[in-house]
Coordinates of C-alpha atoms in Angstrom, one line a residue:
Chain A
X13 CA 146.0 54.9 103.4
X14 CA 149.6 53.7 103.1
X15 CA 148.5 50.3 101.8
X16 CA 146.2 51.8 99.2
X17 CA 148.8 54.0 97.6
X18 CA 150.7 51.3 95.4
X19 CA 147.2 50.0 94.4
X20 CA 146.2 53.5 93.1
X21 CA 149.4 53.9 91.7
X22 CA 149.3 50.9 89.5
X23 CA 145.6 51.4 88.6
X24 CA 146.7 54.9 87.5
X25 CA 149.5 53.5 85.6
X26 CA 147.4 50.8 84.0
X27 CA 144.8 53.6 82.9
X28 CA 147.5 55.7 81.4
X29 CA 149.2 52.8 79.3
X30 CA 145.7 51.8 78.1
X31 CA 145.1 55.2 76.8
X32 CA 148.3 55.1 75.0
X33 CA 146.9 52.4 72.7
X34 CA 145.2 54.6 70.2
X35 CA 142.6 52.6 68.2
X36 CA 144.4 51.5 65.1
X37 CA 141.9 51.5 62.3
X38 CA 141.5 48.8 59.8
X39 CA 141.7 48.9 56.2
X40 CA 138.6 51.1 55.9
X41 CA 139.7 53.7 58.4
X42 CA 142.4 56.5 58.5
X43 CA 143.8 58.3 61.2
X44 CA 144.2 62.3 60.4
X45 CA 146.6 64.1 62.9
X46 CA 146.3 67.9 63.0
X47 CA 146.5 70.8 65.4
X48 CA 144.4 71.4 68.7
X49 CA 140.8 72.2 68.8
X50 CA 139.3 75.4 67.5
X51 CA 138.4 76.7 63.9
X52 CA 141.3 75.1 62.1
X53 CA 140.8 71.3 63.0
X54 CA 136.9 71.9 63.2
X55 CA 137.0 73.3 59.5
X56 CA 139.1 70.2 58.3
X57 CA 136.6 67.9 59.9
X58 CA 133.6 69.5 58.3
X59 CA 135.1 70.6 55.0
X60 CA 137.2 67.3 54.1
X61 CA 136.6 64.5 56.5
X62 CA 133.0 64.3 56.8
X63 CA 132.3 64.6 53.1
X64 CA 135.0 62.0 52.5
X65 CA 133.6 59.5 55.0
X66 CA 130.2 59.8 53.3
X67 CA 131.5 59.4 49.7
X68 CA 134.0 56.5 50.4
X69 CA 132.6 54.7 53.6
X70 CA 136.3 55.2 55.1
X71 CA 136.1 56.2 58.8
X72 CA 138.5 59.1 59.6
X73 CA 139.5 59.5 63.1
X74 CA 141.3 62.8 64.3
X75 CA 144.2 62.7 66.5
X76 CA 146.5 65.4 67.6
X77 CA 148.2 67.6 68.2
X78 CA 150.3 67.3 65.0
X79 CA 153.9 67.0 66.1
X80 CA 157.1 66.4 64.0
X81 CA 158.9 64.8 66.9
X82 CA 156.0 62.3 67.3
X83 CA 156.0 61.4 63.7
X84 CA 159.8 60.9 63.6
X85 CA 159.4 58.6 66.8
X86 CA 156.7 56.7 65.0
X87 CA 158.5 56.2 61.8
X88 CA 161.7 55.0 63.5
X89 CA 159.9 52.7 65.8
X90 CA 158.2 51.2 62.8
X91 CA 154.8 51.8 64.5
X92 CA 152.9 54.4 62.5
X93 CA 149.5 55.2 63.8
X94 CA 149.0 58.5 61.8
X95 CA 148.0 58.2 58.1
X96 CA 147.7 61.9 57.2
X97 CA 149.4 64.6 59.0
X98 CA 149.0 68.3 58.9
X99 CA 152.4 70.0 59.4
X100 CA 154.4 73.0 58.4
X101 CA 155.9 73.2 54.9
X102 CA 159.5 73.7 55.6
X103 CA 159.6 70.9 58.3
X104 CA 158.0 68.5 55.9
X105 CA 160.4 69.4 53.1
X106 CA 163.4 68.8 55.5
X107 CA 162.5 65.1 56.1
X108 CA 161.0 64.2 52.6
X109 CA 162.1 60.8 51.8
X110 CA 163.4 59.9 55.2
X111 CA 160.2 60.2 57.3
X112 CA 157.7 60.9 54.6
X113 CA 156.3 59.3 51.5
X114 CA 156.2 61.2 48.3
X115 CA 152.7 62.2 47.0
X116 CA 152.0 62.5 43.3
X117 CA 149.3 65.0 42.7
X118 CA 149.3 64.5 39.1
X119 CA 147.2 67.2 37.2
X120 CA 146.1 68.8 40.5
X121 CA 149.5 70.2 41.0
X122 CA 148.8 73.1 38.7
X123 CA 146.3 74.4 41.2
X124 CA 148.9 75.2 43.9
X125 CA 150.7 78.6 43.9
X126 CA 154.0 78.4 42.4
X127 CA 156.8 76.9 44.6
X128 CA 154.4 75.7 47.3
X129 CA 154.1 72.2 46.3
X130 CA 156.9 70.1 47.2
X131 CA 157.6 66.2 46.8
X132 CA 156.2 65.1 50.0
X133 CA 154.0 68.0 51.2
X134 CA 150.7 69.0 49.7
X135 CA 149.7 72.6 50.8
X136 CA 146.4 72.8 52.5
X137 CA 146.4 76.1 54.3
X138 CA 148.2 79.4 53.7
X139 CA 148.9 81.8 56.6
X140 CA 149.8 85.5 56.4
X141 CA 151.9 87.0 59.2
X142 CA 149.6 89.9 60.1
X143 CA 150.7 92.9 62.0
X144 CA 147.7 93.6 64.5
X145 CA 147.2 96.4 67.1
X146 CA 144.8 97.2 70.1
X147 CA 142.7 100.0 68.7
X148 CA 141.8 101.0 72.4
X149 CA 145.6 101.6 72.9
X150 CA 146.6 103.5 69.8
X151 CA 143.4 105.2 69.0
X152 CA 143.9 107.9 66.2
X153 CA 147.5 107.0 65.7
X154 CA 147.6 103.5 64.9
X155 CA 150.7 101.6 63.4
X156 CA 150.6 101.8 59.7
X157 CA 153.7 99.8 58.5
X158 CA 155.9 96.9 59.4
X159 CA 158.6 99.2 60.7
X160 CA 156.4 100.6 63.3
X161 CA 156.5 97.3 65.1
X162 CA 160.1 97.8 65.6
X163 CA 160.0 101.4 66.6
X164 CA 159.2 101.6 70.4
X165 CA 159.7 105.4 70.5
X166 CA 156.8 106.4 68.1
X167 CA 154.9 103.4 69.1
X168 CA 155.3 102.6 72.6
X169 CA 153.6 99.5 74.1
X170 CA 154.1 95.7 74.4
X171 CA 154.7 93.6 71.5
X172 CA 153.9 90.0 71.3
X173 CA 155.2 87.2 68.9
X174 CA 155.0 83.4 68.8
X175 CA 158.6 82.2 69.4
X176 CA 158.1 78.5 69.0
X177 CA 159.1 78.3 65.2
X178 CA 160.9 81.3 63.5
X179 CA 160.0 79.8 60.1
X180 CA 156.4 81.2 60.2
X181 CA 157.4 84.6 58.8
X182 CA 158.8 86.1 61.9
X183 CA 162.3 86.6 60.4
X184 CA 160.9 87.7 57.0
X185 CA 158.8 90.3 58.7
X186 CA 161.9 91.9 60.5
X187 CA 163.8 92.0 57.4
X188 CA 160.9 93.5 55.3
X189 CA 160.5 96.2 58.0
X190 CA 164.0 96.9 57.8
X191 CA 163.8 97.6 54.0
X192 CA 165.0 94.4 52.5
X193 CA 163.3 94.2 49.1
X194 CA 160.9 91.3 48.9
X195 CA 162.9 89.6 46.1
X196 CA 166.1 89.8 48.1
X197 CA 165.0 88.3 51.2
X198 CA 166.7 84.8 50.7
X199 CA 169.3 83.9 51.8
X200 CA 167.8 85.2 55.0
X201 CA 170.3 87.7 57.0
X202 CA 169.5 86.3 60.4
X203 CA 171.7 88.7 62.2
X204 CA 170.1 91.7 60.5
X205 CA 166.8 90.4 61.5
X206 CA 167.8 89.7 65.2
X207 CA 169.2 93.2 65.4
X208 CA 165.6 94.5 64.4
X209 CA 164.3 92.5 67.4
X210 CA 167.0 93.8 69.6
X211 CA 165.5 97.1 69.2
X212 CA 162.2 96.1 70.9
X213 CA 163.5 93.5 73.2
X214 CA 162.5 95.2 76.4
X215 CA 158.8 95.5 74.9
X216 CA 158.8 92.0 73.5
X217 CA 156.9 89.0 74.9
X218 CA 157.6 85.8 73.2
X219 CA 155.1 82.9 73.6
X220 CA 155.8 79.2 73.0
X221 CA 152.4 78.4 71.7
X222 CA 149.8 80.1 69.6
X223 CA 147.3 79.6 72.0
X224 CA 149.2 81.6 74.7
X225 CA 149.6 84.4 72.3
X226 CA 146.0 84.3 71.4
X227 CA 145.3 84.3 75.3
X228 CA 147.5 87.2 76.0
X229 CA 146.1 89.3 73.2
X230 CA 142.6 88.8 74.2
X231 CA 143.5 89.4 77.8
X232 CA 145.0 92.9 77.3
X233 CA 148.7 91.6 77.8
X234 CA 150.0 93.0 74.6
X235 CA 149.3 96.0 72.4
X236 CA 150.6 95.1 69.2
X237 CA 151.3 91.6 67.6
X238 CA 152.7 89.7 64.7
X239 CA 150.3 86.8 64.3
X240 CA 149.3 84.2 61.7
X241 CA 146.2 84.9 60.2
X242 CA 144.5 81.6 61.2
X243 CA 145.1 82.3 64.8
X244 CA 144.0 86.1 64.3
X245 CA 140.8 84.7 62.7
X246 CA 140.0 82.7 65.8
X247 CA 140.9 85.7 68.0
X248 CA 138.5 88.1 66.1
X249 CA 135.9 85.4 66.0
X250 CA 136.0 85.0 69.7
X251 CA 135.1 88.6 70.0
X252 CA 138.4 90.4 70.5
X253 CA 137.2 93.0 68.2
X254 CA 139.6 95.9 69.6
X255 CA 142.1 94.1 67.6
X256 CA 142.8 95.6 64.1
X257 CA 144.8 94.4 61.3
X258 CA 147.2 96.9 59.6
X259 CA 146.0 96.9 56.1
X260 CA 148.0 97.4 52.9
X261 CA 151.5 96.2 54.2
X262 CA 153.6 93.5 53.1
X263 CA 152.6 90.0 54.4
X264 CA 155.1 87.0 54.8
X265 CA 153.1 83.8 53.8
X266 CA 153.6 80.3 55.0
X267 CA 151.6 77.4 54.7
X268 CA 150.9 74.1 56.1
X269 CA 151.1 70.8 54.0
X270 CA 149.5 67.4 54.4
X271 CA 152.0 64.6 54.5
X272 CA 151.9 60.7 54.5
X273 CA 154.3 59.2 57.1
X274 CA 156.6 56.5 55.9
X275 CA 155.5 53.1 56.9
X276 CA 151.8 53.5 57.4
X277 CA 149.9 50.6 56.0
X278 CA 147.5 52.7 54.4
X279 CA 149.6 55.1 52.3
X280 CA 147.4 54.8 49.2
X281 CA 144.3 55.5 51.1
X282 CA 145.9 58.4 52.8
X283 CA 146.9 60.0 49.5
X284 CA 143.5 59.5 48.1
X285 CA 142.3 61.6 51.2
X286 CA 144.8 64.4 50.5
X287 CA 143.9 64.4 46.8
X288 CA 140.2 64.9 47.8
X289 CA 141.0 67.5 50.3
X290 CA 142.9 69.5 47.6
X291 CA 139.9 69.7 45.1
X292 CA 138.7 73.3 44.7
X293 CA 135.4 72.9 46.6
X294 CA 137.0 71.4 49.6
X295 CA 139.7 73.6 49.8
X296 CA 137.5 76.7 49.6
X297 CA 135.1 75.5 52.1
X298 CA 138.0 74.7 54.7
X299 CA 139.6 78.1 53.9
X300 CA 136.4 80.0 54.6
X301 CA 135.8 78.0 57.9
X302 CA 139.1 78.4 59.2
X303 CA 140.2 81.7 58.1
X304 CA 143.1 80.7 56.2
X305 CA 144.0 81.1 52.5
X306 CA 142.8 78.6 50.2
X307 CA 145.5 76.0 49.0
X308 CA 143.9 75.5 45.7
X309 CA 144.1 78.8 43.6
X310 CA 141.0 77.7 41.6
X311 CA 139.0 77.8 44.7
X312 CA 136.5 80.8 44.8
X313 CA 136.5 81.6 48.6
X314 CA 133.3 83.0 50.2
X315 CA 134.5 85.2 52.9
X316 CA 133.0 86.6 56.1
X317 CA 133.9 90.1 57.2
X318 CA 136.7 88.8 59.5
X319 CA 137.8 86.6 56.7
X320 CA 138.3 89.5 54.3
X321 CA 140.4 91.4 56.6
X322 CA 142.8 88.5 56.9
X323 CA 142.6 87.3 53.3
X324 CA 146.0 87.0 51.6
X325 CA 144.8 86.2 48.2
X326 CA 142.3 89.0 47.7
X327 CA 142.2 91.6 44.8
X328 CA 145.2 94.0 45.0
X329 CA 147.2 91.9 47.3
X330 CA 149.5 90.2 44.8
X331 CA 152.4 92.9 45.5
X332 CA 151.9 92.4 49.3
X333 CA 152.3 88.6 49.5
X334 CA 155.8 87.4 50.2
X335 CA 155.8 83.6 50.0
X336 CA 158.3 81.8 52.1
X337 CA 161.1 80.1 50.3
X338 CA 160.5 76.6 51.7
X339 CA 163.3 74.8 50.0
X340 CA 165.7 77.4 51.7
X341 CA 164.2 77.0 55.0
X342 CA 164.3 73.3 54.8
X343 CA 168.0 73.1 54.0
X344 CA 168.9 75.7 56.7
X345 CA 166.4 74.9 59.4
X346 CA 168.7 73.7 62.2
X347 CA 171.1 76.8 62.0
X348 CA 168.2 79.3 61.9
X349 CA 166.2 77.8 64.6
X350 CA 169.3 77.5 66.9
X351 CA 170.3 81.2 66.0
X352 CA 166.7 82.0 66.9
X353 CA 166.3 80.2 70.0
X354 CA 169.7 81.3 71.4
X355 CA 168.6 84.9 70.7
X356 CA 165.4 84.3 72.7
X357 CA 166.7 82.4 75.7
X358 CA 170.1 84.5 75.8
Chain B
X28 CA 156.0 57.0 99.4
X29 CA 157.8 58.5 102.5
X30 CA 155.8 61.6 102.2
X31 CA 152.4 59.8 103.1
X32 CA 153.6 58.4 106.4
X33 CA 151.8 60.7 108.6
X34 CA 152.2 58.8 111.8
X35 CA 155.5 57.8 113.3
X36 CA 156.7 54.6 111.7
X37 CA 155.8 51.4 113.5
X38 CA 159.1 50.3 115.1
X39 CA 160.4 46.7 115.5
X40 CA 159.0 45.4 112.2
X41 CA 160.3 41.8 112.0
X42 CA 162.9 40.8 109.5
X43 CA 161.1 37.7 108.3
X44 CA 158.0 39.6 107.3
X45 CA 160.2 41.9 105.2
X46 CA 161.6 38.8 103.3
X47 CA 158.1 37.4 102.8
X48 CA 156.8 40.5 101.3
X49 CA 159.8 41.5 99.2
X50 CA 158.4 39.8 96.1
X51 CA 155.6 42.5 96.1
X52 CA 158.2 44.8 94.7
X53 CA 158.8 42.7 91.5
X54 CA 155.9 44.4 89.6
X55 CA 157.1 47.9 90.3
X56 CA 160.8 47.0 89.5
X57 CA 159.6 45.5 86.2
X58 CA 157.8 48.6 85.4
X59 CA 160.6 50.8 86.3
X60 CA 162.8 48.6 84.0
X61 CA 160.6 48.8 81.1
X62 CA 159.2 52.3 81.2
X63 CA 162.3 54.0 82.7
X64 CA 165.5 52.1 82.3
X65 CA 165.0 50.8 78.9
X66 CA 164.0 54.3 77.3
X67 CA 166.8 55.9 79.3
X68 CA 169.2 53.4 77.7
X69 CA 167.9 54.3 74.4
X70 CA 168.3 57.8 75.1
X71 CA 172.0 57.5 76.2
X72 CA 172.8 55.3 73.3
X73 CA 171.5 57.8 70.8
X74 CA 173.3 60.7 72.4
X75 CA 176.6 59.2 71.8
X76 CA 175.8 57.4 68.5
X77 CA 174.1 60.1 66.3
X78 CA 175.0 61.7 64.0
X79 CA 178.2 60.0 64.6
X80 CA 179.9 58.1 67.3
X81 CA 181.5 59.8 70.0
X82 CA 181.0 62.7 72.5
X83 CA 180.1 65.3 69.8
X84 CA 176.7 66.1 71.2
X85 CA 178.2 66.7 74.7
X86 CA 180.8 68.9 73.5
X87 CA 178.3 70.9 71.6
X88 CA 176.3 71.4 74.8
X89 CA 179.3 72.1 77.1
X90 CA 180.7 74.4 74.5
X91 CA 177.7 76.5 74.1
X92 CA 177.5 79.6 76.0
X93 CA 173.6 79.8 75.8
X94 CA 173.1 76.2 76.9
X95 CA 175.3 76.7 79.9
X96 CA 173.6 80.0 80.8
X97 CA 170.2 77.9 80.7
X98 CA 171.6 75.3 82.8
X99 CA 172.8 77.7 85.4
X100 CA 169.5 79.7 85.3
X101 CA 167.8 76.3 85.9
X102 CA 170.0 75.4 88.9
X103 CA 169.6 78.9 90.3
X104 CA 165.7 78.7 89.9
X105 CA 165.5 75.4 91.5
X106 CA 167.8 76.4 94.5
X107 CA 165.5 79.6 94.9
X108 CA 162.4 77.5 94.9
X109 CA 163.7 74.9 97.3
X110 CA 164.8 77.6 99.6
X111 CA 161.5 79.4 99.6
X112 CA 159.7 76.1 99.8
X113 CA 161.6 75.3 103.0
X114 CA 161.0 78.7 104.6
X115 CA 157.5 78.3 104.1
X116 CA 157.0 74.5 105.0
X117 CA 159.3 74.5 108.1
X118 CA 157.0 76.4 110.3
X119 CA 154.0 75.0 108.8
X120 CA 155.0 71.5 109.6
X121 CA 156.0 72.5 113.0
X122 CA 152.7 73.9 113.7
X123 CA 151.1 70.6 112.4
X124 CA 153.1 68.7 115.1
X125 CA 151.8 71.1 117.8
X126 CA 148.0 71.3 117.1
X127 CA 145.3 68.9 118.0
X128 CA 144.1 66.0 115.9
X129 CA 141.3 67.8 114.3
X130 CA 143.3 70.9 113.4
X131 CA 146.0 68.7 112.1
X132 CA 143.5 67.1 109.8
X133 CA 142.6 70.3 108.3
X134 CA 146.2 71.4 107.8
X135 CA 147.1 68.1 106.2
X136 CA 144.0 68.6 103.9
X137 CA 145.2 72.2 103.0
X138 CA 148.5 70.8 102.1
X139 CA 147.2 67.8 99.9
X140 CA 144.6 70.0 98.3
X141 CA 146.9 70.9 95.6
X142 CA 147.6 67.2 94.8
X143 CA 143.9 66.8 94.0
X144 CA 143.7 69.8 91.8
X145 CA 144.8 69.4 88.1
X146 CA 148.3 70.9 87.4
X147 CA 146.9 72.5 84.5
X148 CA 144.0 74.1 86.3
X149 CA 146.4 75.4 88.9
X150 CA 148.7 76.8 86.3
X151 CA 145.9 78.6 84.6
X152 CA 144.7 79.9 88.0
X153 CA 148.2 81.4 88.4
X154 CA 148.2 82.7 84.9
X155 CA 145.0 84.7 85.6
X156 CA 146.4 85.9 89.1
X157 CA 149.7 87.0 87.6
X158 CA 148.6 88.6 84.4
X159 CA 148.6 92.4 83.9
X160 CA 145.4 93.7 85.7
X161 CA 145.3 90.5 87.7
X162 CA 144.7 90.2 91.4
X163 CA 148.5 90.4 92.3
X164 CA 149.2 93.4 90.4
X165 CA 146.1 95.2 91.7
X166 CA 146.8 94.2 95.3
X167 CA 150.2 95.3 95.2
X168 CA 149.4 98.6 93.5
X169 CA 146.8 99.1 96.5
X170 CA 149.7 99.3 98.8
X171 CA 151.8 101.4 96.5
X172 CA 153.9 99.0 94.5
X173 CA 152.9 99.5 90.7
X174 CA 153.4 97.6 87.8
X175 CA 154.3 94.3 89.1
X176 CA 153.4 91.8 86.4
X177 CA 154.6 88.3 87.4
X178 CA 153.3 86.6 84.2
X179 CA 156.2 85.9 81.8
X180 CA 159.0 86.4 84.5
X181 CA 161.2 84.1 86.5
X182 CA 159.6 85.3 89.6
X183 CA 156.1 84.3 88.5
X184 CA 157.3 80.9 87.6
X185 CA 159.0 80.7 91.0
X186 CA 155.8 81.8 92.9
X187 CA 153.7 79.2 91.1
X188 CA 156.3 76.4 91.4
X189 CA 156.6 77.0 95.2
X190 CA 152.9 76.2 95.5
X191 CA 153.3 73.1 93.5
X192 CA 156.2 71.9 95.5
X193 CA 155.0 72.7 99.1
X194 CA 153.3 69.2 99.8
X195 CA 156.7 67.5 98.8
X196 CA 158.5 69.6 101.7
X197 CA 155.8 69.6 104.2
X198 CA 155.1 66.0 104.4
X199 CA 158.5 64.7 104.9
X200 CA 159.1 67.6 107.3
X201 CA 156.0 66.7 109.3
X202 CA 156.7 63.0 109.4
X203 CA 160.2 63.6 110.6
X204 CA 159.0 66.2 113.3
X205 CA 156.4 63.8 114.7
X206 CA 159.1 61.4 115.7
X207 CA 161.0 63.8 117.6
X208 CA 160.5 63.5 121.5
X209 CA 159.4 66.9 122.6
X210 CA 160.7 66.1 126.1
X211 CA 164.2 66.6 124.8
X212 CA 163.1 70.3 124.7
X213 CA 162.2 70.2 128.2
X214 CA 165.5 68.6 129.1
X215 CA 167.3 71.1 127.4
X216 CA 165.3 74.0 129.3
X217 CA 165.9 72.3 132.5
X218 CA 169.7 72.3 131.8
X219 CA 169.5 76.0 131.4
X220 CA 168.9 76.6 127.5
X221 CA 166.5 79.4 126.7
X222 CA 163.6 78.4 124.3
X223 CA 165.1 79.5 121.1
X224 CA 168.4 77.9 121.6
X225 CA 166.9 74.7 122.7
X226 CA 164.8 75.0 119.5
X227 CA 167.8 75.6 117.4
X228 CA 170.3 73.2 118.8
X229 CA 168.2 70.4 119.7
X230 CA 164.8 70.4 117.6
X231 CA 166.4 71.9 114.3
X232 CA 169.2 69.1 114.1
X233 CA 166.7 66.3 115.0
X234 CA 164.5 67.5 112.1
X235 CA 167.3 67.5 109.6
X236 CA 166.5 64.2 108.0
X237 CA 163.1 65.6 107.0
X238 CA 164.7 68.7 105.8
X239 CA 167.0 66.7 103.5
X240 CA 164.4 64.5 102.3
X241 CA 162.1 67.5 101.5
X242 CA 164.9 69.6 100.1
X243 CA 166.3 66.7 97.7
X244 CA 162.8 65.8 96.4
X245 CA 161.8 69.6 95.7
X246 CA 165.2 70.5 94.3
X247 CA 165.4 67.7 92.0
X248 CA 161.8 68.0 90.8
X249 CA 162.3 71.7 90.3
X250 CA 165.3 71.1 87.8
X251 CA 163.2 69.2 85.3
X252 CA 159.9 71.1 85.7
X253 CA 158.4 71.8 82.2
X254 CA 154.6 72.7 82.2
X255 CA 154.8 75.6 84.7
X256 CA 157.7 77.5 83.3
X257 CA 156.3 76.8 79.8
X258 CA 152.9 78.3 80.6
X259 CA 153.9 81.0 83.0
X260 CA 157.4 82.0 81.8
X261 CA 158.5 82.8 78.3
X262 CA 161.1 81.4 75.9
X263 CA 163.3 84.6 77.0
X264 CA 163.8 82.9 80.4
X265 CA 163.7 79.3 79.4
X266 CA 164.6 76.5 81.6
X267 CA 166.6 73.4 80.5
X268 CA 163.3 71.3 80.1
X269 CA 162.1 73.9 77.7
X270 CA 165.5 73.9 75.8
X271 CA 165.1 70.1 75.4
X272 CA 161.6 70.4 74.3
X273 CA 162.7 72.8 71.4
X274 CA 165.5 70.5 70.4
X275 CA 163.0 67.6 70.3
X276 CA 160.0 69.2 69.0
X277 CA 161.5 71.9 66.5
X278 CA 164.8 70.4 65.5
X279 CA 164.1 66.9 65.7
X280 CA 167.5 66.6 67.2
X281 CA 166.8 63.6 69.4
X282 CA 170.6 63.0 70.1
X283 CA 171.3 66.7 71.2
X284 CA 168.3 66.5 73.5
X285 CA 169.4 63.3 74.8
X286 CA 172.9 64.8 75.6
X287 CA 171.4 67.8 77.4
X288 CA 168.9 65.6 79.2
X289 CA 171.8 63.2 80.4
X290 CA 173.8 66.2 81.7
X291 CA 170.7 67.1 83.6
X292 CA 170.5 63.5 84.9
X293 CA 174.1 63.7 85.9
X294 CA 173.7 67.0 87.6
X295 CA 170.8 65.5 89.6
X296 CA 172.6 62.4 90.5
X297 CA 175.5 64.5 91.8
X298 CA 173.1 66.5 93.8
X299 CA 171.6 63.4 95.3
X300 CA 175.2 62.0 96.2
X301 CA 176.1 65.1 97.9
X302 CA 172.7 65.3 99.9
X303 CA 173.0 61.8 100.9
X304 CA 176.6 62.1 102.1
X305 CA 175.3 64.9 104.3
X306 CA 172.2 62.8 105.4
X307 CA 174.2 59.7 106.3
X308 CA 175.5 60.9 109.6
X309 CA 172.3 62.8 110.6
X310 CA 170.2 59.7 109.9
X311 CA 171.8 57.8 112.8
X312 CA 171.6 60.6 115.3
X313 CA 167.9 61.3 114.7
X314 CA 166.0 58.2 115.7
X315 CA 163.3 57.4 113.2
X316 CA 164.1 59.7 110.4
X317 CA 161.9 60.3 107.4
X318 CA 163.5 57.5 105.5
X319 CA 161.7 55.0 107.6
X320 CA 158.3 55.8 106.5

């Protein structure tokens, strides 16, 4: 037994290091890095990558999960194995030029909502920060406005939010709930937002992944939630129908972007793929499959019943959408994330 | 791999044989050099050189109230886990030395079972057990203690980590106990010591090398544990590994994370140094300690 342990260990080591060497594609292949499994990545595969492969003969491999830290490490090490990466808009804007290639969208640029396209990041999915509640818990007296989330007296119950990244609308939602007008949100008053969260601290669970948040909501571990629409979509699709969206309230909107890491040998091919995915038909197809807002406003979105509940572009929603100020977030990200993580761990 | 030596170490291994086989260590040394020391050196270098040369990153960590609190929370949690593991593992390992061969095989299998189960599977099992409406809450409310939800609390993380760490405590303990000559207990008895006294004053001191080996492994591993606290805990009760994770993943602050990691490493080395200080005199008094495995 003792003799075999070193052998086993070295075998295990060999296997793991062999696994690290992800196949690097040749000139006719691209690596696309995105998040996890589920409706989101499956939607990208079906709406963009499969048609792109058929049209161009380029093989597209999916890798993941997308990670800004891994992206940074790759670029700095000069060994970039990702060609197109799906990441959040403000993080991308913060490292534009240093870690990311600029992407010129030409005439297609007009298709994106104002202020959403940045030099390096091409929007591919819009998310609303939705207020949801368990209808079994609240019955006839459900929460009806953002402020109700921060009012544990009128609306007792456990709250759950995703705490990994405060830039997804977490801060904006608290400020809107506290009565800050939507055009006065920026610069963000972080202390005011944290004072709002102080009110519900004993009732608040914070998860470090979206998957965990989804899991806990489905498992009845929370009664009320602020959750991004794509995750709400997966949750409802999986059958957690006791969860309802509070309609008619302001919705902070953030988005993901497609980026090209600096130093990839196939940058031009990668940009071609991004332009392809941004066409109205592809954008709409993906939006319908993943339950996100389509990136291209020219896209007519066919929506399922669940999709309509979570739709942020639909009719009569113009006054409810509060688009994130990506440039503000990019410039102030370290300080804001620090303040947020100090509050959560403190 | 001290932990795997379930039989007493063969005594009188000849010196020349050691010399003849020492080259076998070369591949391992090379692996450690390439995959451990080189990255470590890079991390260290970055923690001192970014964004500007100096100890700025370290001052930032040490001057940060939250970071210090997290560090202390981590140390406290690791200490609790170590203590709980020892309390459970000691009688278990002792029982393993008393029972017959077959029963010992069963007990060994039970200890090793967690090793053969994926860490993720075990964590999710705890997730299910600890959640609201889960087995633990129901069982406790059946005996009149209501509303105990371990999921998302330090207690929940501790319980799960104790289970993960148990084998690392049981195996060195058992290997050290097997080498204790039980006739010493009879000798103590014949000199008038009652059994508990003989156990405490003869047996326990002789088992100390195993205790120290187990304690140091468990404590040090607990300090850097990431997955279990991340899954079963919450950011509200974050341990240092999660804070490092945030710095790397969300802030892309590799240098700051490197500084925090280095501080954790230094704390670990200090703990090791202290423990080996304590262990040094014990190692000679207890013939055939765990370190001979």
